[in-house]
Amino acid sequence: MSEEEQRGRGASSVHRVGGLLGDLQAADEQPVAPRRRADAERNRAQILAAAERLFAEQDPRSVTMDRIAKAAGVGRATLYRSFPDPSSVAVALLDEHERRLQGQLIYGPPPLGPGAPAGERLAAFYLAMLDLLERHLPLALGAETGSARFRTGAYGFWRVHVRTLLVDHGVEDPDPLIDIALSPLSPELFQFQRHQLGLSAERIGRSLTVFARQLLHSGGGR
């Protein structure tokens, strides 16, 4: 074999090996993040769907991470990568409904949205929150049990909204009244009134409408 043929064969061999290595390197360089994100999103959807069933079927406060993982068909490690505890799962489920209401408070028509007197807006907020609790009470109980209620982002939003209404009404010292105004919307209180006392949501709503006006009147202002 001539020297040129040997060089050509060597070059051909290198080309073939280089092509194979190039293919392997190209495969290694392909991004894996989209696949991992897709897997994570699928797991999250399974977790949320399973948790929503559990919260609806039993006392939301008895739902554990083990039960959620088993119902969702995922490992505990997978579950804990997305959520630290059952309450955070309930918060994620409730978040979509609360965000819709938050948008109505900011951009919606009066009296729920801007443009109505503070007393009417507070009464409309009460009615909207009662409707949310009526439709999603298991999630609210799972997300806002006891003092956990005060640490949710939604509760912080409701506090800002109520304080704005109190200030607009001219209440001299609004801060002590904020949580008093929000206390009738506790999920545990709503559960007690609706399911133990048997009060209708309409009856509770009428009382809260009166309470909204009296609260603003007692706080001073216009």
PDB file of C-alpha atoms in Angstrom:
ATOM      1  CA  MET A   1       0.000   0.000   0.000  1.00  0.00           C
ATOM      2  CA  SER A   2       1.425   3.369  -0.993  1.00  0.00           C
ATOM      3  CA  GLU A   3       2.078   6.118   1.471  1.00  0.00           C
ATOM      4  CA  GLU A   4      -0.744   8.149  -0.031  1.00  0.00           C
ATOM      5  CA  GLU A   5      -3.125   5.186   0.281  1.00  0.00           C
ATOM      6  CA  GLN A   6      -2.079   4.710   3.884  1.00  0.00           C
ATOM      7  CA  ARG A   7      -2.684   8.407   4.580  1.00  0.00           C
ATOM      8  CA  GLY A   8      -6.041   8.201   2.838  1.00  0.00           C
ATOM      9  CA  ARG A   9      -7.036   5.107   4.815  1.00  0.00           C
ATOM     10  CA  GLY A  10      -5.919   6.743   8.034  1.00  0.00           C
ATOM     11  CA  ALA A  11      -7.849   9.871   7.239  1.00  0.00           C
ATOM     12  CA  SER A  12     -10.885   7.793   6.387  1.00  0.00           C
ATOM     13  CA  SER A  13     -10.582   5.915   9.680  1.00  0.00           C
ATOM     14  CA  VAL A  14     -10.198   9.107  11.627  1.00  0.00           C
ATOM     15  CA  HIS A  15     -13.191  10.536   9.816  1.00  0.00           C
ATOM     16  CA  ARG A  16     -15.315   7.550  10.757  1.00  0.00           C
ATOM     17  CA  VAL A  17     -14.213   7.607  14.399  1.00  0.00           C
ATOM     18  CA  GLY A  18     -14.463  11.358  14.498  1.00  0.00           C
ATOM     19  CA  GLY A  19     -17.972  11.150  13.089  1.00  0.00           C
ATOM     20  CA  LEU A  20     -18.980   8.645  15.713  1.00  0.00           C
ATOM     21  CA  LEU A  21     -17.458  10.726  18.481  1.00  0.00           C
ATOM     22  CA  GLY A  22     -19.084  13.777  17.011  1.00  0.00           C
ATOM     23  CA  ASP A  23     -22.471  12.071  17.101  1.00  0.00           C
ATOM     24  CA  LEU A  24     -21.939  11.042  20.702  1.00  0.00           C
ATOM     25  CA  GLN A  25     -20.809  14.523  21.672  1.00  0.00           C
ATOM     26  CA  ALA A  26     -23.795  16.033  19.914  1.00  0.00           C
ATOM     27  CA  ALA A  27     -26.067  13.676  21.817  1.00  0.00           C
ATOM     28  CA  ASP A  28     -24.385  14.648  25.084  1.00  0.00           C
ATOM     29  CA  GLU A  29     -24.847  18.307  24.293  1.00  0.00           C
ATOM     30  CA  GLN A  30     -28.594  17.998  23.667  1.00  0.00           C
ATOM     31  CA  PRO A  31     -30.492  19.861  26.396  1.00  0.00           C
ATOM     32  CA  VAL A  32     -32.178  17.571  28.938  1.00  0.00           C
ATOM     33  CA  ALA A  33     -33.942  20.335  30.876  1.00  0.00           C
ATOM     34  CA  PRO A  34     -37.122  20.353  28.728  1.00  0.00           C
ATOM     35  CA  ARG A  35     -37.606  16.623  29.342  1.00  0.00           C
ATOM     36  CA  ARG A  36     -37.020  17.066  33.056  1.00  0.00           C
ATOM     37  CA  ARG A  37     -39.435  19.989  33.143  1.00  0.00           C
ATOM     38  CA  ALA A  38     -42.055  17.908  31.356  1.00  0.00           C
ATOM     39  CA  ASP A  39     -41.589  15.099  33.884  1.00  0.00           C
ATOM     40  CA  ALA A  40     -41.820  17.567  36.769  1.00  0.00           C
ATOM     41  CA  GLU A  41     -44.961  19.149  35.365  1.00  0.00           C
ATOM     42  CA  ARG A  42     -46.564  15.741  34.863  1.00  0.00           C
ATOM     43  CA  ASN A  43     -45.711  14.747  38.436  1.00  0.00           C
ATOM     44  CA  ARG A  44     -47.058  18.037  39.758  1.00  0.00           C
ATOM     45  CA  ALA A  45     -50.328  17.587  37.874  1.00  0.00           C
ATOM     46  CA  GLN A  46     -50.682  14.045  39.271  1.00  0.00           C
ATOM     47  CA  ILE A  47     -49.950  15.283  42.791  1.00  0.00           C
ATOM     48  CA  LEU A  48     -52.458  18.125  42.624  1.00  0.00           C
ATOM     49  CA  ALA A  49     -55.200  15.952  41.144  1.00  0.00           C
ATOM     50  CA  ALA A  50     -54.709  13.247  43.772  1.00  0.00           C
ATOM     51  CA  ALA A  51     -54.519  15.766  46.612  1.00  0.00           C
ATOM     52  CA  GLU A  52     -57.698  17.512  45.522  1.00  0.00           C
ATOM     53  CA  ARG A  53     -59.540  14.179  45.690  1.00  0.00           C
ATOM     54  CA  LEU A  54     -58.137  13.463  49.145  1.00  0.00           C
ATOM     55  CA  PHE A  55     -59.035  16.904  50.484  1.00  0.00           C
ATOM     56  CA  ALA A  56     -62.603  16.458  49.215  1.00  0.00           C
ATOM     57  CA  GLU A  57     -63.041  12.878  50.460  1.00  0.00           C
ATOM     58  CA  GLN A  58     -61.842  13.251  54.057  1.00  0.00           C
ATOM     59  CA  ASP A  59     -61.102  15.797  56.727  1.00  0.00           C
ATOM     60  CA  PRO A  60     -58.553  18.036  54.948  1.00  0.00           C
ATOM     61  CA  ARG A  61     -56.564  18.338  58.149  1.00  0.00           C
ATOM     62  CA  SER A  62     -56.006  14.560  58.216  1.00  0.00           C
ATOM     63  CA  VAL A  63     -54.375  14.437  54.773  1.00  0.00           C
ATOM     64  CA  THR A  64     -50.708  13.451  55.020  1.00  0.00           C
ATOM     65  CA  MET A  65     -47.813  13.561  52.595  1.00  0.00           C
ATOM     66  CA  ASP A  66     -47.700   9.741  52.567  1.00  0.00           C
ATOM     67  CA  ARG A  67     -51.324   9.557  51.448  1.00  0.00           C
ATOM     68  CA  ILE A  68     -50.782  12.166  48.751  1.00  0.00           C
ATOM     69  CA  ALA A  69     -47.711  10.363  47.401  1.00  0.00           C
ATOM     70  CA  LYS A  70     -49.507   7.005  47.289  1.00  0.00           C
ATOM     71  CA  ALA A  71     -52.634   8.456  45.691  1.00  0.00           C
ATOM     72  CA  ALA A  72     -50.544  10.301  43.085  1.00  0.00           C
ATOM     73  CA  GLY A  73     -48.350   7.287  42.341  1.00  0.00           C
ATOM     74  CA  VAL A  74     -45.107   9.168  43.000  1.00  0.00           C
ATOM     75  CA  GLY A  75     -42.276   8.694  45.455  1.00  0.00           C
ATOM     76  CA  ARG A  76     -41.997  10.704  48.651  1.00  0.00           C
ATOM     77  CA  ALA A  77     -38.821  12.362  47.376  1.00  0.00           C
ATOM     78  CA  THR A  78     -40.632  13.505  44.236  1.00  0.00           C
ATOM     79  CA  LEU A  79     -43.466  14.910  46.326  1.00  0.00           C
ATOM     80  CA  TYR A  80     -41.152  16.730  48.739  1.00  0.00           C
ATOM     81  CA  ARG A  81     -39.232  18.301  45.871  1.00  0.00           C
ATOM     82  CA  SER A  82     -42.408  20.180  44.960  1.00  0.00           C
ATOM     83  CA  PHE A  83     -44.165  20.662  48.297  1.00  0.00           C
ATOM     84  CA  PRO A  84     -42.931  20.711  51.900  1.00  0.00           C
ATOM     85  CA  ASP A  85     -46.242  19.726  53.531  1.00  0.00           C
ATOM     86  CA  PRO A  86     -49.955  19.050  52.808  1.00  0.00           C
ATOM     87  CA  SER A  87     -50.857  22.662  53.515  1.00  0.00           C
ATOM     88  CA  SER A  88     -48.632  23.872  50.687  1.00  0.00           C
ATOM     89  CA  VAL A  89     -50.371  21.452  48.305  1.00  0.00           C
ATOM     90  CA  ALA A  90     -53.761  22.864  49.317  1.00  0.00           C
ATOM     91  CA  VAL A  91     -52.425  26.406  48.882  1.00  0.00           C
ATOM     92  CA  ALA A  92     -51.351  25.574  45.322  1.00  0.00           C
ATOM     93  CA  LEU A  93     -54.809  24.191  44.527  1.00  0.00           C
ATOM     94  CA  LEU A  94     -56.609  27.154  46.083  1.00  0.00           C
ATOM     95  CA  ASP A  95     -54.275  29.697  44.498  1.00  0.00           C
ATOM     96  CA  GLU A  96     -55.958  29.699  41.079  1.00  0.00           C
ATOM     97  CA  HIS A  97     -59.378  30.504  42.532  1.00  0.00           C
ATOM     98  CA  GLU A  98     -58.005  33.181  44.827  1.00  0.00           C
ATOM     99  CA  ARG A  99     -56.061  34.843  42.018  1.00  0.00           C
ATOM    100  CA  ARG A 100     -59.244  35.134  39.989  1.00  0.00           C
ATOM    101  CA  LEU A 101     -60.945  36.946  42.867  1.00  0.00           C
ATOM    102  CA  GLN A 102     -57.902  39.164  43.386  1.00  0.00           C
ATOM    103  CA  GLY A 103     -58.098  40.242  39.760  1.00  0.00           C
ATOM    104  CA  GLN A 104     -61.760  41.156  40.195  1.00  0.00           C
ATOM    105  CA  LEU A 105     -60.947  43.265  43.255  1.00  0.00           C
ATOM    106  CA  ILE A 106     -58.351  45.229  41.293  1.00  0.00           C
ATOM    107  CA  TYR A 107     -59.841  45.431  37.799  1.00  0.00           C
ATOM    108  CA  GLY A 108     -63.441  44.243  38.045  1.00  0.00           C
ATOM    109  CA  PRO A 109     -66.615  46.338  37.967  1.00  0.00           C
ATOM    110  CA  PRO A 110     -68.023  47.846  41.177  1.00  0.00           C
ATOM    111  CA  PRO A 111     -69.009  47.127  43.838  1.00  0.00           C
ATOM    112  CA  LEU A 112     -66.426  44.311  43.996  1.00  0.00           C
ATOM    113  CA  GLY A 113     -63.964  46.341  41.943  1.00  0.00           C
ATOM    114  CA  PRO A 114     -63.080  50.041  42.233  1.00  0.00           C
ATOM    115  CA  GLY A 115     -65.714  52.741  41.953  1.00  0.00           C
ATOM    116  CA  ALA A 116     -68.142  51.984  44.781  1.00  0.00           C
ATOM    117  CA  PRO A 117     -68.211  53.301  48.387  1.00  0.00           C
ATOM    118  CA  ALA A 118     -65.972  51.421  50.800  1.00  0.00           C
ATOM    119  CA  GLY A 119     -68.882  49.875  52.695  1.00  0.00           C
ATOM    120  CA  GLU A 120     -70.387  48.431  49.531  1.00  0.00           C
ATOM    121  CA  ARG A 121     -67.032  47.111  48.384  1.00  0.00           C
ATOM    122  CA  LEU A 122     -66.378  45.422  51.730  1.00  0.00           C
ATOM    123  CA  ALA A 123     -69.826  43.818  51.643  1.00  0.00           C
ATOM    124  CA  ALA A 124     -69.216  42.624  48.061  1.00  0.00           C
ATOM    125  CA  PHE A 125     -65.845  41.205  49.108  1.00  0.00           C
ATOM    126  CA  TYR A 126     -67.520  39.266  51.910  1.00  0.00           C
ATOM    127  CA  LEU A 127     -70.050  37.779  49.497  1.00  0.00           C
ATOM    128  CA  ALA A 128     -67.351  36.833  46.989  1.00  0.00           C
ATOM    129  CA  MET A 129     -65.279  35.174  49.711  1.00  0.00           C
ATOM    130  CA  LEU A 130     -68.306  33.266  50.996  1.00  0.00           C
ATOM    131  CA  ASP A 131     -68.880  31.964  47.473  1.00  0.00           C
ATOM    132  CA  LEU A 132     -65.245  30.858  47.264  1.00  0.00           C
ATOM    133  CA  LEU A 133     -65.520  29.079  50.623  1.00  0.00           C
ATOM    134  CA  GLU A 134     -68.774  27.436  49.624  1.00  0.00           C
ATOM    135  CA  ARG A 135     -67.198  25.984  46.469  1.00  0.00           C
ATOM    136  CA  HIS A 136     -63.717  25.195  47.786  1.00  0.00           C
ATOM    137  CA  LEU A 137     -64.030  24.730  51.546  1.00  0.00           C
ATOM    138  CA  PRO A 138     -61.925  21.515  51.718  1.00  0.00           C
ATOM    139  CA  LEU A 139     -59.016  23.295  50.045  1.00  0.00           C
ATOM    140  CA  ALA A 140     -59.394  26.342  52.276  1.00  0.00           C
ATOM    141  CA  LEU A 141     -59.404  24.148  55.372  1.00  0.00           C
ATOM    142  CA  GLY A 142     -56.322  22.309  54.160  1.00  0.00           C
ATOM    143  CA  ALA A 143     -54.477  25.514  53.335  1.00  0.00           C
ATOM    144  CA  GLU A 144     -55.515  27.769  56.209  1.00  0.00           C
ATOM    145  CA  THR A 145     -55.841  25.657  59.334  1.00  0.00           C
ATOM    146  CA  GLY A 146     -55.266  27.611  62.530  1.00  0.00           C
ATOM    147  CA  SER A 147     -52.432  30.120  62.510  1.00  0.00           C
ATOM    148  CA  ALA A 148     -51.303  28.930  59.058  1.00  0.00           C
ATOM    149  CA  ARG A 149     -54.035  31.136  57.657  1.00  0.00           C
ATOM    150  CA  PHE A 150     -52.126  34.281  58.561  1.00  0.00           C
ATOM    151  CA  ARG A 151     -48.996  33.168  56.704  1.00  0.00           C
ATOM    152  CA  THR A 152     -50.539  32.609  53.279  1.00  0.00           C
ATOM    153  CA  GLY A 153     -49.933  35.067  50.469  1.00  0.00           C
ATOM    154  CA  ALA A 154     -53.670  35.317  49.844  1.00  0.00           C
ATOM    155  CA  TYR A 155     -54.319  36.461  53.408  1.00  0.00           C
ATOM    156  CA  GLY A 156     -51.696  39.155  52.947  1.00  0.00           C
ATOM    157  CA  PHE A 157     -53.523  40.303  49.816  1.00  0.00           C
ATOM    158  CA  TRP A 158     -56.884  40.389  51.636  1.00  0.00           C
ATOM    159  CA  ARG A 159     -55.285  42.472  54.400  1.00  0.00           C
ATOM    160  CA  VAL A 160     -54.032  45.048  51.912  1.00  0.00           C
ATOM    161  CA  HIS A 161     -57.444  45.205  50.244  1.00  0.00           C
ATOM    162  CA  VAL A 162     -59.358  45.657  53.501  1.00  0.00           C
ATOM    163  CA  ARG A 163     -56.900  48.254  54.765  1.00  0.00           C
ATOM    164  CA  THR A 164     -57.335  50.219  51.532  1.00  0.00           C
ATOM    165  CA  LEU A 165     -61.109  50.222  52.029  1.00  0.00           C
ATOM    166  CA  LEU A 166     -60.767  51.353  55.644  1.00  0.00           C
ATOM    167  CA  VAL A 167     -58.420  54.168  54.661  1.00  0.00           C
ATOM    168  CA  ASP A 168     -60.686  55.213  51.781  1.00  0.00           C
ATOM    169  CA  HIS A 169     -63.556  55.400  54.243  1.00  0.00           C
ATOM    170  CA  GLY A 170     -61.490  57.672  56.463  1.00  0.00           C
ATOM    171  CA  VAL A 171     -61.046  55.317  59.419  1.00  0.00           C
ATOM    172  CA  GLU A 172     -58.603  57.036  61.767  1.00  0.00           C
ATOM    173  CA  ASP A 173     -56.771  53.914  62.962  1.00  0.00           C
ATOM    174  CA  PRO A 174     -57.398  51.175  60.396  1.00  0.00           C
ATOM    175  CA  ASP A 175     -54.725  48.636  61.343  1.00  0.00           C
ATOM    176  CA  PRO A 176     -56.435  47.071  64.406  1.00  0.00           C
ATOM    177  CA  LEU A 177     -59.617  46.612  62.368  1.00  0.00           C
ATOM    178  CA  ILE A 178     -58.081  44.730  59.435  1.00  0.00           C
ATOM    179  CA  ASP A 179     -57.957  41.290  61.020  1.00  0.00           C
ATOM    180  CA  ILE A 180     -61.253  41.876  62.816  1.00  0.00           C
ATOM    181  CA  ALA A 181     -62.797  42.530  59.424  1.00  0.00           C
ATOM    182  CA  LEU A 182     -61.283  39.333  58.026  1.00  0.00           C
ATOM    183  CA  SER A 183     -62.102  37.107  61.005  1.00  0.00           C
ATOM    184  CA  PRO A 184     -65.630  36.188  59.774  1.00  0.00           C
ATOM    185  CA  LEU A 185     -64.000  34.639  56.682  1.00  0.00           C
ATOM    186  CA  SER A 186     -62.073  31.981  58.579  1.00  0.00           C
ATOM    187  CA  PRO A 187     -62.629  28.622  56.832  1.00  0.00           C
ATOM    188  CA  GLU A 188     -63.096  26.916  60.203  1.00  0.00           C
ATOM    189  CA  LEU A 189     -65.764  29.422  61.230  1.00  0.00           C
ATOM    190  CA  PHE A 190     -67.520  29.017  57.880  1.00  0.00           C
ATOM    191  CA  GLN A 191     -67.461  25.231  58.263  1.00  0.00           C
ATOM    192  CA  PHE A 192     -68.947  25.506  61.772  1.00  0.00           C
ATOM    193  CA  GLN A 193     -71.740  27.848  60.673  1.00  0.00           C
ATOM    194  CA  ARG A 194     -72.601  25.988  57.460  1.00  0.00           C
ATOM    195  CA  HIS A 195     -72.199  22.357  58.463  1.00  0.00           C
ATOM    196  CA  GLN A 196     -72.725  22.283  62.221  1.00  0.00           C
ATOM    197  CA  LEU A 197     -75.208  25.099  62.751  1.00  0.00           C
ATOM    198  CA  GLY A 198     -76.803  24.543  59.351  1.00  0.00           C
ATOM    199  CA  LEU A 199     -76.884  28.222  58.378  1.00  0.00           C
ATOM    200  CA  SER A 200     -77.255  28.931  54.670  1.00  0.00           C
ATOM    201  CA  ALA A 201     -74.580  30.848  52.787  1.00  0.00           C
ATOM    202  CA  GLU A 202     -77.226  33.441  51.887  1.00  0.00           C
ATOM    203  CA  ARG A 203     -78.089  33.998  55.548  1.00  0.00           C
ATOM    204  CA  ILE A 204     -74.427  34.359  56.509  1.00  0.00           C
ATOM    205  CA  GLY A 205     -73.966  36.760  53.599  1.00  0.00           C
ATOM    206  CA  ARG A 206     -76.825  38.999  54.696  1.00  0.00           C
ATOM    207  CA  SER A 207     -75.373  39.223  58.192  1.00  0.00           C
ATOM    208  CA  LEU A 208     -71.911  40.041  56.873  1.00  0.00           C
ATOM    209  CA  THR A 209     -73.321  42.783  54.665  1.00  0.00           C
ATOM    210  CA  VAL A 210     -74.778  44.433  57.776  1.00  0.00           C
ATOM    211  CA  PHE A 211     -71.530  43.776  59.651  1.00  0.00           C
ATOM    212  CA  ALA A 212     -69.491  45.498  56.922  1.00  0.00           C
ATOM    213  CA  ARG A 213     -71.488  48.700  57.224  1.00  0.00           C
ATOM    214  CA  GLN A 214     -71.464  48.668  61.020  1.00  0.00           C
ATOM    215  CA  LEU A 215     -67.744  47.974  61.165  1.00  0.00           C
ATOM    216  CA  LEU A 216     -66.904  50.953  58.993  1.00  0.00           C
ATOM    217  CA  HIS A 217     -69.301  53.143  60.969  1.00  0.00           C
ATOM    218  CA  SER A 218     -67.774  52.071  64.308  1.00  0.00           C
ATOM    219  CA  GLY A 219     -64.284  52.775  62.981  1.00  0.00           C
ATOM    220  CA  GLY A 220     -65.098  56.390  62.338  1.00  0.00           C
ATOM    221  CA  GLY A 221     -64.453  58.170  59.086  1.00  0.00           C
ATOM    222  CA  ARG A 222     -66.979  59.521  56.631  1.00  0.00           C
TER     223      ARG A 222
END
